């Protein structure tokens, strides 16, 4: 079958998924959704694999619109990559939905959920395969509305309505900015197909180019959740159903990144380093602010939402770096940066979906998502804990999981800024690199807190003590994603050439072809431009060990500073996995040997000789992250609300109350000031409304006079 | 800025020569009564009556001292009549468990590196103060391979001081149970050995042996730091133990 | 009743105090002066207890010493509240006599300086079963949760010699937490904790960094000293008085002996008084050296810890050389001293103490310039002056918070009357202030030892006949950790009927939570060390 036929089958499946639920009895609804959703996702997987890895093509011309042009659908390797990632997430989320949605069967209409779910899937795919401005914008709007309706699924709850409203309003604002940017580009050409836009891009004036960049970047940044437009993310995630949250964080925010890459690297590539630097700085700041607020959250979904902001920041930083390198003429390094960003995007989708589904499983098993009331659920939910642990290790960027690979690549590209000439740019790169490193440290703190406080230790509530293991369907989706995390981490040398295909049209150079030394490639695609002394030195490092039987030997980043002494940074997660496994086996064997003649006693933790250690005497999640709150108090600006009550006399206190409330730093500096100014202006303008008809008549007269004067003046 | 390094270097080495050579610096030990031959027949009864903790017993025309009960009140030494003899020295630790082979097992494994956990089971503070002194530059227990650990989970030896007050029964028992085998218990002081001045009462058990198995007893009130070191060394069989009862010496006339 | 204005010092002189009492409380109390005790006995009924105590503490600025409860045969109670002020005022003993029909006494724990009385009432309720109306926190103070209700060990019908077996099978103990905050928890410390630490339990309520509230739990080391002293001859009870807190053995033994001497009218010879002063100061010097070692150890300043430990060990060896015991056990007896010093001993003592004072001075000088060390102590563990007064804190801790009270100066005993003593006082109330007070007092102790030994007269060290008779006395001494109050009642045979000790640690542990709250977790061990209190002394 050709790609066109596959995609047609996909849309038919989505239509079936939207309509069939209205014809099926209630007890089959969730299974139906899971089945059709998974099947649709598989179809898209196959199509995107064909497009990306096997060089297939897709181009369909639809009907013409007025005199503007014709609607087209076409893909290139970039959109194929995003299609692949989307389907990779939709598959396990659909399987998970099969069991998760049963809790909505009683009070909500799951048929509409299924309709919206498949509409969302279809609109996302449409966005990615759109070949011209109008189809893009139409699909984009459909996607926004579908996602809003899904997020606001429990519309009867006040916070859900409010969150959905904020999300929709910000999304529409972004869409307007994007639309204006597209119109600006399209206005210069006359047609609105992407290929036409590409051809006219070099002739655009500087001012227009800046306007296009700013509007499109900030417009898409809303969808991607970058600062200063991230306020909707932490509001929307906790109120949405968990499978929708997974889609939000793992698929929909990717579309924002897709838009940024598409417009600023493909359709209207930026010139000069400044736009790239803006993207880089905003990305780094998003990363830091995102993880900072994630660390102090106590509710799992809100924590993961802030973490999404962090990861999108890292991706944006990579893209910004790529834009700077490409604009400065270092295409190969730019290609590395773009590969790092896209790899991180894929990784994030996989492990964020894993973590969200895990959160859904925890919520189903214990009834709560509050880390301060969980604890010790590893006993009741061993499988979920194991898979969740893999997700935690991945997002904390620990080897040999996937987060480590993309984090390593991103930091390497920050270091590659040494090839640039301008000191100012290099300083900015250094500062952003430091911010990313700080982010990585905080990420480990945050997710150690999540796993240790949520799953280990003593159960802090009755619900946590009685945790039940998740349903088989949930465990399947978790297992699928966990395996993906491991594979993406251990086999990066197979993944990167695939991503490279998506990057080549953008960076105009292939990183793998230029950089990978001969003994790291399986095929004979030898780079001839590597100096011989370097090759022999590398040989001595033992890079050849086991290359016959170990999969994916290693990742290499070269710094071609001088021809004589190129600097090589290499790491191999597959080697790491083998070494790790070997060490674990050795330890296990040693342990067995040493304890053969000794006894092994199991006892409760040492508690200082207390009669009884209750959970209230163990650390809570808030306590664990409180030092971070204290250290960053200048940024977080917590407002304390304290009080104490006494009985009889001041030294017999009976209760002490202490609450901290924080307003997000972006809200404080970016969102609230304009609102305050607007309010003040409105207060001033309110004085116009005196309430007398005479005054309003006078206003009409004044307006008429003004129009006459201006009109006469213009004439 | 104060230069602590120079200050420390200038102070020099203060470590005691014990256990390689006896330490006879003045004031390292209060000494204790020893079994004495008495000339007058009523002296023994007088001394037995004077001892407030019944540590003195008549024996063989003299007195024997149950060192586990002696609290160094010096009333037998300062008696206006015939007084008890007083011995200097500090090697007082005695083995109370009959598992000598068990002690050897501990010595074989960890004789040169041991972790010690101290539990205060109602002690008056003097025993703990003496035990704390074994960490000071004069006695320096680290050079003998002993280390203090805050958790019983990594402890080999449990040092107990105090007559085991009522409220400390459970914590002491829990501490002992939390230690992994092999483990040894050293009871420090007259209170841990026999209850001391407080004795068995409604509020105190009267010795650590009432609640946990005790291997080595270091008598004294309080035992000086060198005696505690001796106790630790006895627990790992690096020094021979002493006797808990100091018997009255036999008459020197006649065949030996 | 109309409230009187504050009376200044001169008006409340010793002889005129009963007059003042009678004029203020005409008819409601009976005030008599006890010349021997230098005390004014004020007998009142339960109805006026609260107002009387309020008047004494708030209007006349008296401080609370101790509450002594005795069972009067056949079924009555006698409560004695002892107050003191300064050298010009007498002690005020407020006596309350109850018969068996009354089993509740109005609580004074909510009055002015209420925290001074709080723990005394809780102790009495636990051990005697006497209820204090209006006290919001009675129960489970000394006797922990497995001790059955209704059995009170200090009652006369309780046999102290036998183990009391009946216990609660599954005693419930819930941590008494009061903080409500998102993510609040209580961090348990003890009873078995740290390297060398006395057994006590602390619950630190916190949200993660700052300790919001400290809930200490003591009396893990309660050995019932007051109970097992009853019925013992005085010389046996002296052993208990000495050894319930081994590190302040001489001071407590001295207080006991002075109480016996006051009851039996014995006057120790001047050489004995002088030697008592010398040994008391020697003990204070050693106790302060130990406290300094503890503070340096808590901040992990290793060389300073070793230096201070060397000083402490040399003082212990010195004590052993001159008295035969490292902690001065068995040195003091009713009537004088059990051992004497030769001239060579005196010279050796003077030289050694002089050398130690020099080492302490150089140690302080070095510590003053260790900024990382001072960082951990300055402005950490602050106890303000008004809180110190309100809780009735005593000793170096109180003097570091501006409360300039020292029993050696207020009611000189032994040879302190002829010693030139200035009480070092600091105002900040933080850890560094407490450290400076320790050093200043240690310096002064060395000077006092040198001064008293240089003017030592020849003579006996023990009074000739010590004939015991019935009576009661309250004695105060300045132990190294603060003011200690011993009440003793003997019968005709010289056996102890009632022995009540209020050690300084008992008073000061109550105020410990003031210093530990609102500071970080990591400061807790340092604040603990800067207080340098003894649980053995508090728990008895």
mmCIF file of C-alpha atoms in Angstrom, chain C residues 28-270:
data_model
loop_
_atom_site.group_PDB
_atom_site.id
_atom_site.type_symbol
_atom_site.label_atom_id
_atom_site.label_comp_id
_atom_site.label_asym_id
_atom_site.label_seq_id
_atom_site.Cartn_x
_atom_site.Cartn_y
_atom_site.Cartn_z
ATOM 1 C CA UNK C 28 -6.197 35.768 104.972
ATOM 2 C CA UNK C 29 -2.686 34.530 105.543
ATOM 3 C CA UNK C 30 -0.502 33.865 108.537
ATOM 4 C CA UNK C 31 3.062 35.129 108.104
ATOM 5 C CA UNK C 32 5.829 34.215 110.537
ATOM 6 C CA UNK C 33 9.536 34.710 110.328
ATOM 7 C CA UNK C 34 11.830 31.708 110.755
ATOM 8 C CA UNK C 35 15.169 33.194 111.772
ATOM 9 C CA UNK C 36 17.120 29.998 111.458
ATOM 10 C CA UNK C 37 16.045 29.502 107.907
ATOM 11 C CA UNK C 38 16.081 33.149 106.997
ATOM 12 C CA UNK C 39 12.654 32.475 105.602
ATOM 13 C CA UNK C 40 9.193 33.882 106.025
ATOM 14 C CA UNK C 41 6.475 31.251 106.309
ATOM 15 C CA UNK C 42 3.209 32.336 104.791
ATOM 16 C CA UNK C 43 0.377 29.915 105.451
ATOM 17 C CA UNK C 44 -2.614 30.348 103.256
ATOM 18 C CA UNK C 45 -5.569 28.427 101.933
ATOM 19 C CA UNK C 46 -6.211 27.238 98.392
ATOM 20 C CA UNK C 47 -8.469 30.204 97.729
ATOM 21 C CA UNK C 48 -5.670 32.726 97.962
ATOM 22 C CA UNK C 49 -2.808 30.694 96.562
ATOM 23 C CA UNK C 50 -3.057 32.103 93.053
ATOM 24 C CA UNK C 51 -3.259 35.734 94.068
ATOM 25 C CA UNK C 52 -0.463 35.332 96.566
ATOM 26 C CA UNK C 53 1.876 33.751 94.033
ATOM 27 C CA UNK C 54 0.956 36.345 91.448
ATOM 28 C CA UNK C 55 1.726 39.117 93.937
ATOM 29 C CA UNK C 56 5.081 37.610 94.831
ATOM 30 C CA UNK C 57 6.249 37.075 91.266
ATOM 31 C CA UNK C 58 4.772 39.984 89.392
ATOM 32 C CA UNK C 59 4.647 42.737 91.974
ATOM 33 C CA UNK C 60 7.592 41.894 94.204
ATOM 34 C CA UNK C 61 9.859 40.291 91.590
ATOM 35 C CA UNK C 62 10.504 37.071 93.500
ATOM 36 C CA UNK C 63 11.745 34.015 91.651
ATOM 37 C CA UNK C 64 10.362 30.543 92.140
ATOM 38 C CA UNK C 65 12.686 27.932 93.579
ATOM 39 C CA UNK C 66 10.815 24.702 94.121
ATOM 40 C CA UNK C 67 7.545 23.051 95.096
ATOM 41 C CA UNK C 68 7.817 20.492 97.883
ATOM 42 C CA UNK C 69 4.885 18.180 98.470
ATOM 43 C CA UNK C 70 4.766 16.023 101.563
ATOM 44 C CA UNK C 71 2.138 13.707 102.831
ATOM 45 C CA UNK C 72 1.204 14.628 106.396
ATOM 46 C CA UNK C 73 -0.158 11.742 108.424
ATOM 47 C CA UNK C 74 -2.721 10.430 108.417
ATOM 48 C CA UNK C 75 -4.169 11.525 105.079
ATOM 49 C CA UNK C 76 -3.293 15.141 104.512
ATOM 50 C CA UNK C 77 -1.030 17.045 102.187
ATOM 51 C CA UNK C 78 1.431 19.829 102.792
ATOM 52 C CA UNK C 79 2.555 21.886 99.837
ATOM 53 C CA UNK C 80 5.440 24.290 100.109
ATOM 54 C CA UNK C 81 6.124 26.860 97.400
ATOM 55 C CA UNK C 82 9.547 28.398 97.935
ATOM 56 C CA UNK C 83 10.373 31.829 96.501
ATOM 57 C CA UNK C 84 13.560 33.825 96.703
ATOM 58 C CA UNK C 85 14.720 37.203 95.596
ATOM 59 C CA UNK C 86 18.055 38.546 96.787
ATOM 60 C CA UNK C 87 20.288 38.920 99.798
ATOM 61 C CA UNK C 88 18.132 41.614 101.381
ATOM 62 C CA UNK C 89 14.850 39.710 101.227
ATOM 63 C CA UNK C 90 14.069 36.548 103.096
ATOM 64 C CA UNK C 91 13.038 33.348 101.401
ATOM 65 C CA UNK C 92 9.264 33.128 101.202
ATOM 66 C CA UNK C 93 7.787 29.702 101.882
ATOM 67 C CA UNK C 94 4.128 29.664 100.951
ATOM 68 C CA UNK C 95 2.589 26.729 102.777
ATOM 69 C CA UNK C 96 -0.658 25.131 101.829
ATOM 70 C CA UNK C 97 -2.110 22.464 104.072
ATOM 71 C CA UNK C 98 -4.786 20.229 102.670
ATOM 72 C CA UNK C 99 -6.751 17.439 104.199
ATOM 73 C CA UNK C 100 -7.751 14.281 102.414
ATOM 74 C CA UNK C 101 -11.116 15.653 101.391
ATOM 75 C CA UNK C 102 -9.382 18.077 99.080
ATOM 76 C CA UNK C 103 -7.662 16.363 96.196
ATOM 77 C CA UNK C 104 -7.250 19.293 93.855
ATOM 78 C CA UNK C 105 -5.148 22.396 94.151
ATOM 79 C CA UNK C 106 -5.575 25.491 91.996
ATOM 80 C CA UNK C 107 -2.890 25.554 89.356
ATOM 81 C CA UNK C 108 -0.578 28.530 89.134
ATOM 82 C CA UNK C 109 0.913 27.538 85.798
ATOM 83 C CA UNK C 110 -0.928 30.227 83.867
ATOM 84 C CA UNK C 111 0.074 33.160 86.048
ATOM 85 C CA UNK C 112 2.865 35.645 85.578
ATOM 86 C CA UNK C 113 6.029 33.581 85.122
ATOM 87 C CA UNK C 114 3.736 30.589 84.830
ATOM 88 C CA UNK C 115 6.316 28.454 82.998
ATOM 89 C CA UNK C 116 8.412 28.390 86.180
ATOM 90 C CA UNK C 117 5.679 26.435 87.942
ATOM 91 C CA UNK C 118 4.453 24.336 85.052
ATOM 92 C CA UNK C 119 6.709 21.311 85.317
ATOM 93 C CA UNK C 120 6.628 21.197 89.103
ATOM 94 C CA UNK C 121 2.879 20.731 89.045
ATOM 95 C CA UNK C 122 3.095 18.083 86.328
ATOM 96 C CA UNK C 123 5.675 16.161 88.333
ATOM 97 C CA UNK C 124 3.544 16.257 91.467
ATOM 98 C CA UNK C 125 0.496 15.100 89.571
ATOM 99 C CA UNK C 126 2.353 12.147 88.099
ATOM 100 C CA UNK C 127 4.137 11.037 91.224
ATOM 101 C CA UNK C 128 1.642 11.929 93.953
ATOM 102 C CA UNK C 129 -1.649 11.900 92.113
ATOM 103 C CA UNK C 130 -2.538 15.367 93.321
ATOM 104 C CA UNK C 131 -4.561 17.176 90.718
ATOM 105 C CA UNK C 132 -3.983 20.817 89.808
ATOM 106 C CA UNK C 133 -7.141 22.528 88.632
ATOM 107 C CA UNK C 134 -6.720 24.498 85.491
ATOM 108 C CA UNK C 135 -3.452 23.020 84.284
ATOM 109 C CA UNK C 136 -4.063 22.088 80.639
ATOM 110 C CA UNK C 137 -1.359 19.490 80.274
ATOM 111 C CA UNK C 138 -1.284 16.979 83.073
ATOM 112 C CA UNK C 139 -0.381 13.348 82.651
ATOM 113 C CA UNK C 140 2.418 11.204 81.216
ATOM 114 C CA UNK C 141 5.237 13.428 82.315
ATOM 115 C CA UNK C 142 7.571 11.358 84.457
ATOM 116 C CA UNK C 143 5.871 8.019 84.162
ATOM 117 C CA UNK C 144 5.619 6.991 80.560
ATOM 118 C CA UNK C 145 2.694 5.529 78.721
ATOM 119 C CA UNK C 146 2.915 1.970 79.994
ATOM 120 C CA UNK C 147 2.656 2.934 83.659
ATOM 121 C CA UNK C 148 -0.884 2.265 84.875
ATOM 122 C CA UNK C 149 -3.183 5.077 85.888
ATOM 123 C CA UNK C 150 -3.865 5.701 89.527
ATOM 124 C CA UNK C 151 -0.616 4.268 90.864
ATOM 125 C CA UNK C 152 1.587 7.036 92.228
ATOM 126 C CA UNK C 153 5.068 6.004 93.368
ATOM 127 C CA UNK C 154 5.734 8.892 95.737
ATOM 128 C CA UNK C 155 2.771 8.030 97.918
ATOM 129 C CA UNK C 156 3.699 6.571 101.244
ATOM 130 C CA UNK C 157 1.878 3.330 100.655
ATOM 131 C CA UNK C 158 3.930 2.489 97.563
ATOM 132 C CA UNK C 159 6.791 0.078 98.180
ATOM 133 C CA UNK C 160 9.835 1.390 96.392
ATOM 134 C CA UNK C 161 11.978 -1.674 96.759
ATOM 135 C CA UNK C 162 9.985 -3.998 94.590
ATOM 136 C CA UNK C 163 9.535 -3.923 90.841
ATOM 137 C CA UNK C 164 6.091 -2.762 89.885
ATOM 138 C CA UNK C 165 4.893 -5.275 87.357
ATOM 139 C CA UNK C 166 1.394 -4.437 86.119
ATOM 140 C CA UNK C 167 1.779 -2.551 82.890
ATOM 141 C CA UNK C 168 -0.479 -1.516 80.050
ATOM 142 C CA UNK C 169 -0.419 -4.296 77.498
ATOM 143 C CA UNK C 170 -0.439 -2.232 74.318
ATOM 144 C CA UNK C 171 0.275 1.289 75.480
ATOM 145 C CA UNK C 172 -0.736 3.859 72.956
ATOM 146 C CA UNK C 173 1.453 6.825 72.451
ATOM 147 C CA UNK C 174 0.617 9.337 69.762
ATOM 148 C CA UNK C 175 3.106 12.081 69.034
ATOM 149 C CA UNK C 176 1.526 15.235 70.504
ATOM 150 C CA UNK C 177 1.958 17.284 67.364
ATOM 151 C CA UNK C 178 0.201 20.614 67.041
ATOM 152 C CA UNK C 179 1.519 22.090 63.809
ATOM 153 C CA UNK C 180 -0.873 22.158 60.888
ATOM 154 C CA UNK C 181 0.867 22.987 57.665
ATOM 155 C CA UNK C 182 0.966 21.272 54.290
ATOM 156 C CA UNK C 183 3.588 18.590 54.486
ATOM 157 C CA UNK C 184 4.326 19.044 58.191
ATOM 158 C CA UNK C 185 5.890 16.129 59.979
ATOM 159 C CA UNK C 186 7.706 15.474 63.219
ATOM 160 C CA UNK C 187 11.296 14.310 63.153
ATOM 161 C CA UNK C 188 12.007 11.970 66.052
ATOM 162 C CA UNK C 189 15.375 12.132 67.770
ATOM 163 C CA UNK C 190 16.171 9.533 70.384
ATOM 164 C CA UNK C 191 15.923 8.167 72.939
ATOM 165 C CA UNK C 192 19.002 6.416 71.597
ATOM 166 C CA UNK C 193 20.843 8.840 69.334
ATOM 167 C CA UNK C 194 24.155 10.399 68.394
ATOM 168 C CA UNK C 195 27.567 9.157 69.506
ATOM 169 C CA UNK C 196 27.479 9.861 73.228
ATOM 170 C CA UNK C 197 24.211 11.390 74.228
ATOM 171 C CA UNK C 198 22.042 10.981 77.267
ATOM 172 C CA UNK C 199 18.755 9.288 76.628
ATOM 173 C CA UNK C 200 16.010 11.747 75.915
ATOM 174 C CA UNK C 201 13.504 12.078 73.134
ATOM 175 C CA UNK C 202 12.870 15.111 70.971
ATOM 176 C CA UNK C 203 10.191 15.572 68.348
ATOM 177 C CA UNK C 204 11.048 18.345 65.955
ATOM 178 C CA UNK C 205 7.965 19.507 64.167
ATOM 179 C CA UNK C 206 8.897 20.977 60.861
ATOM 180 C CA UNK C 207 8.003 21.466 57.229
ATOM 181 C CA UNK C 208 11.525 20.598 56.177
ATOM 182 C CA UNK C 209 14.077 23.254 57.052
ATOM 183 C CA UNK C 210 13.024 25.255 60.054
ATOM 184 C CA UNK C 211 12.069 23.618 63.268
ATOM 185 C CA UNK C 212 8.671 25.054 64.055
ATOM 186 C CA UNK C 213 8.245 23.413 67.412
ATOM 187 C CA UNK C 214 10.308 21.221 69.671
ATOM 188 C CA UNK C 215 8.540 18.676 71.847
ATOM 189 C CA UNK C 216 11.031 17.185 74.291
ATOM 190 C CA UNK C 217 10.262 14.128 76.328
ATOM 191 C CA UNK C 218 12.386 13.438 79.354
ATOM 192 C CA UNK C 219 12.407 11.119 82.340
ATOM 193 C CA UNK C 220 13.659 8.143 80.409
ATOM 194 C CA UNK C 221 16.272 7.983 83.167
ATOM 195 C CA UNK C 222 13.954 8.369 86.119
ATOM 196 C CA UNK C 223 15.405 6.250 88.932
ATOM 197 C CA UNK C 224 13.108 7.437 91.704
ATOM 198 C CA UNK C 225 15.903 8.967 93.772
ATOM 199 C CA UNK C 226 13.529 10.952 95.949
ATOM 200 C CA UNK C 227 11.533 7.837 96.729
ATOM 201 C CA UNK C 228 14.367 5.432 97.435
ATOM 202 C CA UNK C 229 16.000 8.010 99.699
ATOM 203 C CA UNK C 230 13.015 7.818 102.036
ATOM 204 C CA UNK C 231 13.735 5.728 105.083
ATOM 205 C CA UNK C 232 17.477 5.709 104.503
ATOM 206 C CA UNK C 233 19.953 6.944 107.088
ATOM 207 C CA UNK C 234 21.432 10.305 106.165
ATOM 208 C CA UNK C 235 24.841 8.952 105.181
ATOM 209 C CA UNK C 236 23.232 6.523 102.753
ATOM 210 C CA UNK C 237 21.022 9.245 101.337
ATOM 211 C CA UNK C 238 24.159 11.344 100.876
ATOM 212 C CA UNK C 239 25.368 8.746 98.365
ATOM 213 C CA UNK C 240 22.151 9.143 96.428
ATOM 214 C CA UNK C 241 22.432 12.908 96.513
ATOM 215 C CA UNK C 242 25.964 12.716 95.184
ATOM 216 C CA UNK C 243 25.455 10.168 92.512
ATOM 217 C CA UNK C 244 22.156 10.906 90.871
ATOM 218 C CA UNK C 245 24.119 13.337 88.726
ATOM 219 C CA UNK C 246 27.739 12.304 88.684
ATOM 220 C CA UNK C 247 29.068 15.339 86.916
ATOM 221 C CA UNK C 248 27.747 17.726 89.568
ATOM 222 C CA UNK C 249 28.305 15.302 92.441
ATOM 223 C CA UNK C 250 30.131 17.670 94.705
ATOM 224 C CA UNK C 251 27.603 20.483 94.409
ATOM 225 C CA UNK C 252 24.617 18.257 95.142
ATOM 226 C CA UNK C 253 26.455 16.429 97.885
ATOM 227 C CA UNK C 254 27.376 19.782 99.377
ATOM 228 C CA UNK C 255 23.776 20.952 99.309
ATOM 229 C CA UNK C 256 22.665 17.781 101.059
ATOM 230 C CA UNK C 257 25.342 18.102 103.718
ATOM 231 C CA UNK C 258 24.477 21.741 104.289
ATOM 232 C CA UNK C 259 20.828 20.780 104.718
ATOM 233 C CA UNK C 260 21.800 18.190 107.334
ATOM 234 C CA UNK C 261 23.998 20.749 109.059
ATOM 235 C CA UNK C 262 21.187 23.300 109.063
ATOM 236 C CA UNK C 263 18.758 20.802 110.562
ATOM 237 C CA UNK C 264 21.161 19.545 113.222
ATOM 238 C CA UNK C 265 22.819 22.848 113.991
ATOM 239 C CA UNK C 266 26.318 21.755 112.979
ATOM 240 C CA UNK C 267 28.905 24.307 111.970
ATOM 241 C CA UNK C 268 31.733 23.047 109.792
ATOM 242 C CA UNK C 269 35.161 24.462 110.641
ATOM 243 C CA UNK C 270 36.555 27.289 108.466
#
